[in-house]
Short mmCIF file of C-alpha atoms in Angstrom, two decimals:
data_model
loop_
_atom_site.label_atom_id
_atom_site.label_comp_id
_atom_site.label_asym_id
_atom_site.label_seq_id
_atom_site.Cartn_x
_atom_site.Cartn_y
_atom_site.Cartn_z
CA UNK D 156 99.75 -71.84 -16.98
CA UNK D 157 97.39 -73.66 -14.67
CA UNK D 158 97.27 -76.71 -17.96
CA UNK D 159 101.38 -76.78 -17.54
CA UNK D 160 101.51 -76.91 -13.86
CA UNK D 161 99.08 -80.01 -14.21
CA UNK D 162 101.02 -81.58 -16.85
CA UNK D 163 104.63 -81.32 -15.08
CA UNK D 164 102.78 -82.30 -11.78
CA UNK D 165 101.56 -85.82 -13.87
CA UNK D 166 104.88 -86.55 -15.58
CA UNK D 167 106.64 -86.24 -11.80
CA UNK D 168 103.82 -88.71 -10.82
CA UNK D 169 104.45 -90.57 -13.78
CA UNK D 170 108.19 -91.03 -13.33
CA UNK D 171 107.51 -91.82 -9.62
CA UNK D 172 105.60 -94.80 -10.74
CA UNK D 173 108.00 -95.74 -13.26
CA UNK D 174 110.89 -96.22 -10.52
CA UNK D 175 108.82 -97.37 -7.98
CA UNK D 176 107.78 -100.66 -10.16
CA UNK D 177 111.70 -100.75 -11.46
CA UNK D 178 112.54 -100.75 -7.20
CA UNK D 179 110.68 -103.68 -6.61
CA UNK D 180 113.00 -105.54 -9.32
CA UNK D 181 116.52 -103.77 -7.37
CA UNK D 182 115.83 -103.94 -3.68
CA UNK D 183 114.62 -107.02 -1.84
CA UNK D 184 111.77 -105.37 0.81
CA UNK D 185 111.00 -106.99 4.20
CA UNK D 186 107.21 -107.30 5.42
CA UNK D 187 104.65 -109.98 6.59
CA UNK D 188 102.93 -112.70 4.73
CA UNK D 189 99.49 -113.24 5.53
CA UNK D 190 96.27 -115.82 4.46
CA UNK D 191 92.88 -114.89 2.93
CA UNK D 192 91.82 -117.65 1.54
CA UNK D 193 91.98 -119.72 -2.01
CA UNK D 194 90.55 -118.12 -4.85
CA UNK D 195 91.72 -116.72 -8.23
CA UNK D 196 89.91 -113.61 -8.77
CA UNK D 197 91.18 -110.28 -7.17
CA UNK D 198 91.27 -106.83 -8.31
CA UNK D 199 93.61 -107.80 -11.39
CA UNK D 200 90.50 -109.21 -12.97
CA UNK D 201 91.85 -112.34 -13.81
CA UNK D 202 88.74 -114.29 -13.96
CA UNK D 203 88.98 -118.15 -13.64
CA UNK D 204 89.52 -119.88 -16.35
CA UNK D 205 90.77 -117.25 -18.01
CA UNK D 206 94.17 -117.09 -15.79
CA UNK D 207 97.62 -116.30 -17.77
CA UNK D 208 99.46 -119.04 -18.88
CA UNK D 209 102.13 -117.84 -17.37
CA UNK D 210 100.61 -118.09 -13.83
CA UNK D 211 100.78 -121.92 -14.00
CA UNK D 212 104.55 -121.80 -13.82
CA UNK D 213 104.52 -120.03 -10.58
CA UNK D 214 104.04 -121.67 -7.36
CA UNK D 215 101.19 -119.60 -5.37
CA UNK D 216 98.43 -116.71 -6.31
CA UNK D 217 99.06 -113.25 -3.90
CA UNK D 218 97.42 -110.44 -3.28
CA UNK D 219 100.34 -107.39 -2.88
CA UNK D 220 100.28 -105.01 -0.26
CA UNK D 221 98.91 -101.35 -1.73
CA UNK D 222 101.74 -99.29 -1.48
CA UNK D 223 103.15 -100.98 -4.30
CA UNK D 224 100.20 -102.03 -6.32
CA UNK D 225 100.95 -98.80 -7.98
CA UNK D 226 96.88 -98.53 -9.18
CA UNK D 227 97.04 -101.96 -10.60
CA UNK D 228 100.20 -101.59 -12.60
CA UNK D 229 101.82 -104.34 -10.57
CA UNK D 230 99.05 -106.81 -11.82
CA UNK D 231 100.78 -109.91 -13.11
CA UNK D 232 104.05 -109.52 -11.56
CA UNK D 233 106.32 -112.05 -10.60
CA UNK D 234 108.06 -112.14 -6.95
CA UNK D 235 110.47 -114.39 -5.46
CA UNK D 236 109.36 -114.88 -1.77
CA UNK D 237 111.51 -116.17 1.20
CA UNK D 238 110.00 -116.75 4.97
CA UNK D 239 112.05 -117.21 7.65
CA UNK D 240 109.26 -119.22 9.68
CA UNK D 241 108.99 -116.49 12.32
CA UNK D 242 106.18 -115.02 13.42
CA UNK D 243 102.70 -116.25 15.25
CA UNK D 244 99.88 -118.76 14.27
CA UNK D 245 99.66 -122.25 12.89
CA UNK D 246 100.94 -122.22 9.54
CA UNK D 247 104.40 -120.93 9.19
CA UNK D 248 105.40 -119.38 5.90
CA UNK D 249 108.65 -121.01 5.35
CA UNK D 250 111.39 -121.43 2.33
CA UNK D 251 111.99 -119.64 -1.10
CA UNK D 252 108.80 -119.67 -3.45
CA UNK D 253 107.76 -117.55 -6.54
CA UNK D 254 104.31 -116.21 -6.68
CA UNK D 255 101.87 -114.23 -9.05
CA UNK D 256 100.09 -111.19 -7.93
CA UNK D 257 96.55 -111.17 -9.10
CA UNK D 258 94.88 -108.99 -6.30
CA UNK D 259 95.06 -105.97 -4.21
CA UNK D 260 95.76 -106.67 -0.22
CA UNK D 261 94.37 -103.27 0.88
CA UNK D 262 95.82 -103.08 4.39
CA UNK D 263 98.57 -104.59 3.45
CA UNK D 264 102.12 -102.59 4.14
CA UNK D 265 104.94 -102.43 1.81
CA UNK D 266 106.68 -105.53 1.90
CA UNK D 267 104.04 -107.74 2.83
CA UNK D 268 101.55 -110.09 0.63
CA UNK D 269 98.66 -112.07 1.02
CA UNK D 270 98.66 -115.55 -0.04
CA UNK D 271 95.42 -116.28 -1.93
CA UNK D 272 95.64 -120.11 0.05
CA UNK D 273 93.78 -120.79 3.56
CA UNK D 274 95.96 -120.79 6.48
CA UNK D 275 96.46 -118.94 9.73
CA UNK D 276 99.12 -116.37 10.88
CA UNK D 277 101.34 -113.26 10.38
CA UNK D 278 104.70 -114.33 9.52
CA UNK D 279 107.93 -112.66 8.51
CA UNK D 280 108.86 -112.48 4.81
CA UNK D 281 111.34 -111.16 2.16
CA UNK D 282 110.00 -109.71 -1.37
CA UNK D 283 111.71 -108.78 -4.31
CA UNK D 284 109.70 -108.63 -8.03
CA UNK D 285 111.66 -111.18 -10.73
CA UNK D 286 110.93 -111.20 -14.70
CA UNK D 287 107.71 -113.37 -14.88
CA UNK D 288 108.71 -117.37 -16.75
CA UNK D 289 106.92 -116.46 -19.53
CA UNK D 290 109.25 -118.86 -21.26
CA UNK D 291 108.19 -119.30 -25.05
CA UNK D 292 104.44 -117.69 -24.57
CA UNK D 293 103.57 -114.26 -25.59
CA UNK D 294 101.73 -111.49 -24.61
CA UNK D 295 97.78 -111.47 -24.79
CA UNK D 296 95.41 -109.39 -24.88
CA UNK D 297 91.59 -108.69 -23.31
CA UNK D 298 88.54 -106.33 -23.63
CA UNK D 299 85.89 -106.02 -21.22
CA UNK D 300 82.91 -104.08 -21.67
CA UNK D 301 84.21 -102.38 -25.06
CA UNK D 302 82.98 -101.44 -28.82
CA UNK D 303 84.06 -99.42 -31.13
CA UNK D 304 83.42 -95.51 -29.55
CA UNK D 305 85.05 -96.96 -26.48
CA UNK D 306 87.84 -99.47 -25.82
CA UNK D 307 88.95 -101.02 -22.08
CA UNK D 308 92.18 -103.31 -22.94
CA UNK D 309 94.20 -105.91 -20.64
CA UNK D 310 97.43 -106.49 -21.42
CA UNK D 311 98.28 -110.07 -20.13
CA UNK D 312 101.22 -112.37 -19.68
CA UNK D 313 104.21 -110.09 -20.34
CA UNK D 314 107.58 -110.94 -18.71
CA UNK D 315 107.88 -107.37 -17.52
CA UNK D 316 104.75 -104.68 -16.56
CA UNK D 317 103.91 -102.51 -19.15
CA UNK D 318 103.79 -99.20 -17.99
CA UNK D 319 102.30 -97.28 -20.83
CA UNK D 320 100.34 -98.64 -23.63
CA UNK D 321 99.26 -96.42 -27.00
CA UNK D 322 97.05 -97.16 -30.03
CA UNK D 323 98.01 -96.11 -33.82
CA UNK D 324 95.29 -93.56 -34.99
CA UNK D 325 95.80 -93.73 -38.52
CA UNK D 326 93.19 -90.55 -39.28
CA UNK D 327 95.42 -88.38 -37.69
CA UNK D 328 98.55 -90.41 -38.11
CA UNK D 329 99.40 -90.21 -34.50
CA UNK D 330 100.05 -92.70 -31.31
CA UNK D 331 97.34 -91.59 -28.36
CA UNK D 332 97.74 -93.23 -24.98
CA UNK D 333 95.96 -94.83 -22.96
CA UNK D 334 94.49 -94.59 -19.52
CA UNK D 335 95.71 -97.05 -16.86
CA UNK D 336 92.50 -98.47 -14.62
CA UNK D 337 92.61 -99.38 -10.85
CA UNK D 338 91.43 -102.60 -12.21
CA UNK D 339 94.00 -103.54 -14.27
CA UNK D 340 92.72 -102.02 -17.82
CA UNK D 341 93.95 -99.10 -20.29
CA UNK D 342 91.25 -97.23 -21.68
CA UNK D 343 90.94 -94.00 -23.68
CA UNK D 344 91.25 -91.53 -21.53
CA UNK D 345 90.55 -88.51 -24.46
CA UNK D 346 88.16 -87.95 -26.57
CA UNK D 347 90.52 -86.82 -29.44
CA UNK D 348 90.68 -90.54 -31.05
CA UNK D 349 89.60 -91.52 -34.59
CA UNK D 350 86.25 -92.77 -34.11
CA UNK D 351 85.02 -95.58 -34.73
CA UNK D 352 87.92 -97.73 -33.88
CA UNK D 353 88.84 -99.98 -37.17
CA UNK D 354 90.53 -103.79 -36.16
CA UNK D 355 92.97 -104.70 -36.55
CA UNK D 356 94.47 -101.88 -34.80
CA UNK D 357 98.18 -101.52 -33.57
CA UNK D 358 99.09 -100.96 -30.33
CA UNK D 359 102.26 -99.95 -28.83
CA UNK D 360 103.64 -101.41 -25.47
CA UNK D 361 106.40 -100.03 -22.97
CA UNK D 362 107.71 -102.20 -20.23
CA UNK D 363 108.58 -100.84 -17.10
CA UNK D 364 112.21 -101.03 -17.71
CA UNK D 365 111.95 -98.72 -20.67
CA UNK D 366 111.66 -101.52 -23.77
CA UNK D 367 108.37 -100.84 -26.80
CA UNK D 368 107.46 -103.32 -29.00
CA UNK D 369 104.65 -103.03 -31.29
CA UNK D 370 101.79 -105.57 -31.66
CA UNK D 371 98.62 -106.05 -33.81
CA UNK D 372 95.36 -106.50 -32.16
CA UNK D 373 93.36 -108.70 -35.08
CA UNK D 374 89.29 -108.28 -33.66
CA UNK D 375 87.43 -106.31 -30.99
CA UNK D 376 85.87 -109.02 -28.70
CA UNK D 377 85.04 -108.58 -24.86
CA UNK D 378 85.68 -111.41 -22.48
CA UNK D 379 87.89 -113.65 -24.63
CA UNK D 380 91.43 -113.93 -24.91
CA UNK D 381 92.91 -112.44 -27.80
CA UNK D 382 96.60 -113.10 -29.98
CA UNK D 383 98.23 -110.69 -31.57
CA UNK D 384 101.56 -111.05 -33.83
CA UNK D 385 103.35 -112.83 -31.10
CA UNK D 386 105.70 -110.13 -29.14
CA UNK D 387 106.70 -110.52 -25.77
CA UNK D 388 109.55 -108.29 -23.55
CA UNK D 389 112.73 -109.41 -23.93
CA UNK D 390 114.90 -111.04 -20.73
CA UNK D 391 116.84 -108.09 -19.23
CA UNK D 392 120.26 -109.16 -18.23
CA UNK D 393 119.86 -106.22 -15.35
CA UNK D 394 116.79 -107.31 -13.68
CA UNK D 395 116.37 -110.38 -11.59
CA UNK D 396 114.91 -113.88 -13.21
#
């Protein structure tokens, strides 16, 4: 009784997360936009010079606010920013800009982002999350810390967050899921997986707005940047771009 309760309680959480990434896409949010200084790492763990390619495309790095970090899931997300110019200090956020999140802003409310950019002020800003312009590129991947008893995976560069990520076990002929990490990671969070882990090894991906595909990881190698077939998520006609 007590292992159902547990599980229902999850899935509600689950589906709570699910909507509440799929609500930044919908609803534009209101908030302030704030300085800490130039930089590209961050809680995302997108080490430099490792960045995604599709972070060159956008015009500033932000850290977002961490009611809607969702643990990390909102790592390498796309927003389309507007400030109105109001608010105090020298340097006036101003205009309509796109941005890539790549850290946590902590005390950040919902709404608001840090720009990872020196300057001074709290301004007044509008948010709302658009498919990333991942144009012809495709999704990467990126282990850190991992070997075959144990696997910590970053999914990189996909138009769209993927919001739940499983690995083919073919001992037991079954998909097992993996853990999602404050740090941006998914790592086995069971110990019933075929061990050792054999590469290649498929892995299945589901975006936020309910699309799979199905990729081959080729090699287990931490710290390097890894290809698989060459999926990506496809352009949804719903969500903002």
């Amino acid at each position: 009784m007590t292992f159902l309760i547990l599980f229902s309680v999850f899935g509600l959480l689950e589906g709570a997360t699910h909507q509440g990434i799929l609500n930044l896409y919908h609803q534009k949010y209101n908030g302030d936009g704030t300085y800490y200084g130039a930089g590209t790492g961050g809680t995302c763990s997108y080490p430099p010079p490792s960045m995604p390619p599709v972070a060159s495309h956008l015009d500033k790095l932000v850290a977002l606010n961490a009611p809607q970090f969702y643990g990390s899931l909102s790592c390498g997300m796309c927003f389309r920013v507007h400030g109105s110019g109001h608010g105090a200090g020298n340097d006036p956020i101003t205009g309509t800009f796109t941005t890539y999140v790549k850290d946590l802003c902590p005390e950040c409310h919902a709404g608001s982002l840090d720009l990872a950019e020196n300057g001074d002020g709290r301004w007044k800003i509008q948010i709302q999350a658009i498919q990333c312009p991942v144009g012809n590129t495709k999704i990467e991947y990126k282990f850190q810390g991992s070997n075959h008893y144990y696997l910590k995976l970053q999914i990189r560069n996909a138009r769209i967050p993927a919001t739940q990520v499983e690995m083919y076990q073919p001992k037991s002929h079954r998909w097992s899921a993996l853990r999602h990490t404050t740090d941006g990671f998914w790592v086995f969070g069971s110990d019933h997986v075929d061990k050792p882990v054999v590469t290649p090894f498929r892995v299945r991906l589901t975006a936020a707005n309910g699309e799979t595909v199905v990729d081959h990881i080729p090699k287990l190698a931490n710290d390097a940047v890894i290809h698989g077939d060459g999926v990506q998520f496809s352009l949804d006609s719903s969500l903002p771009h």
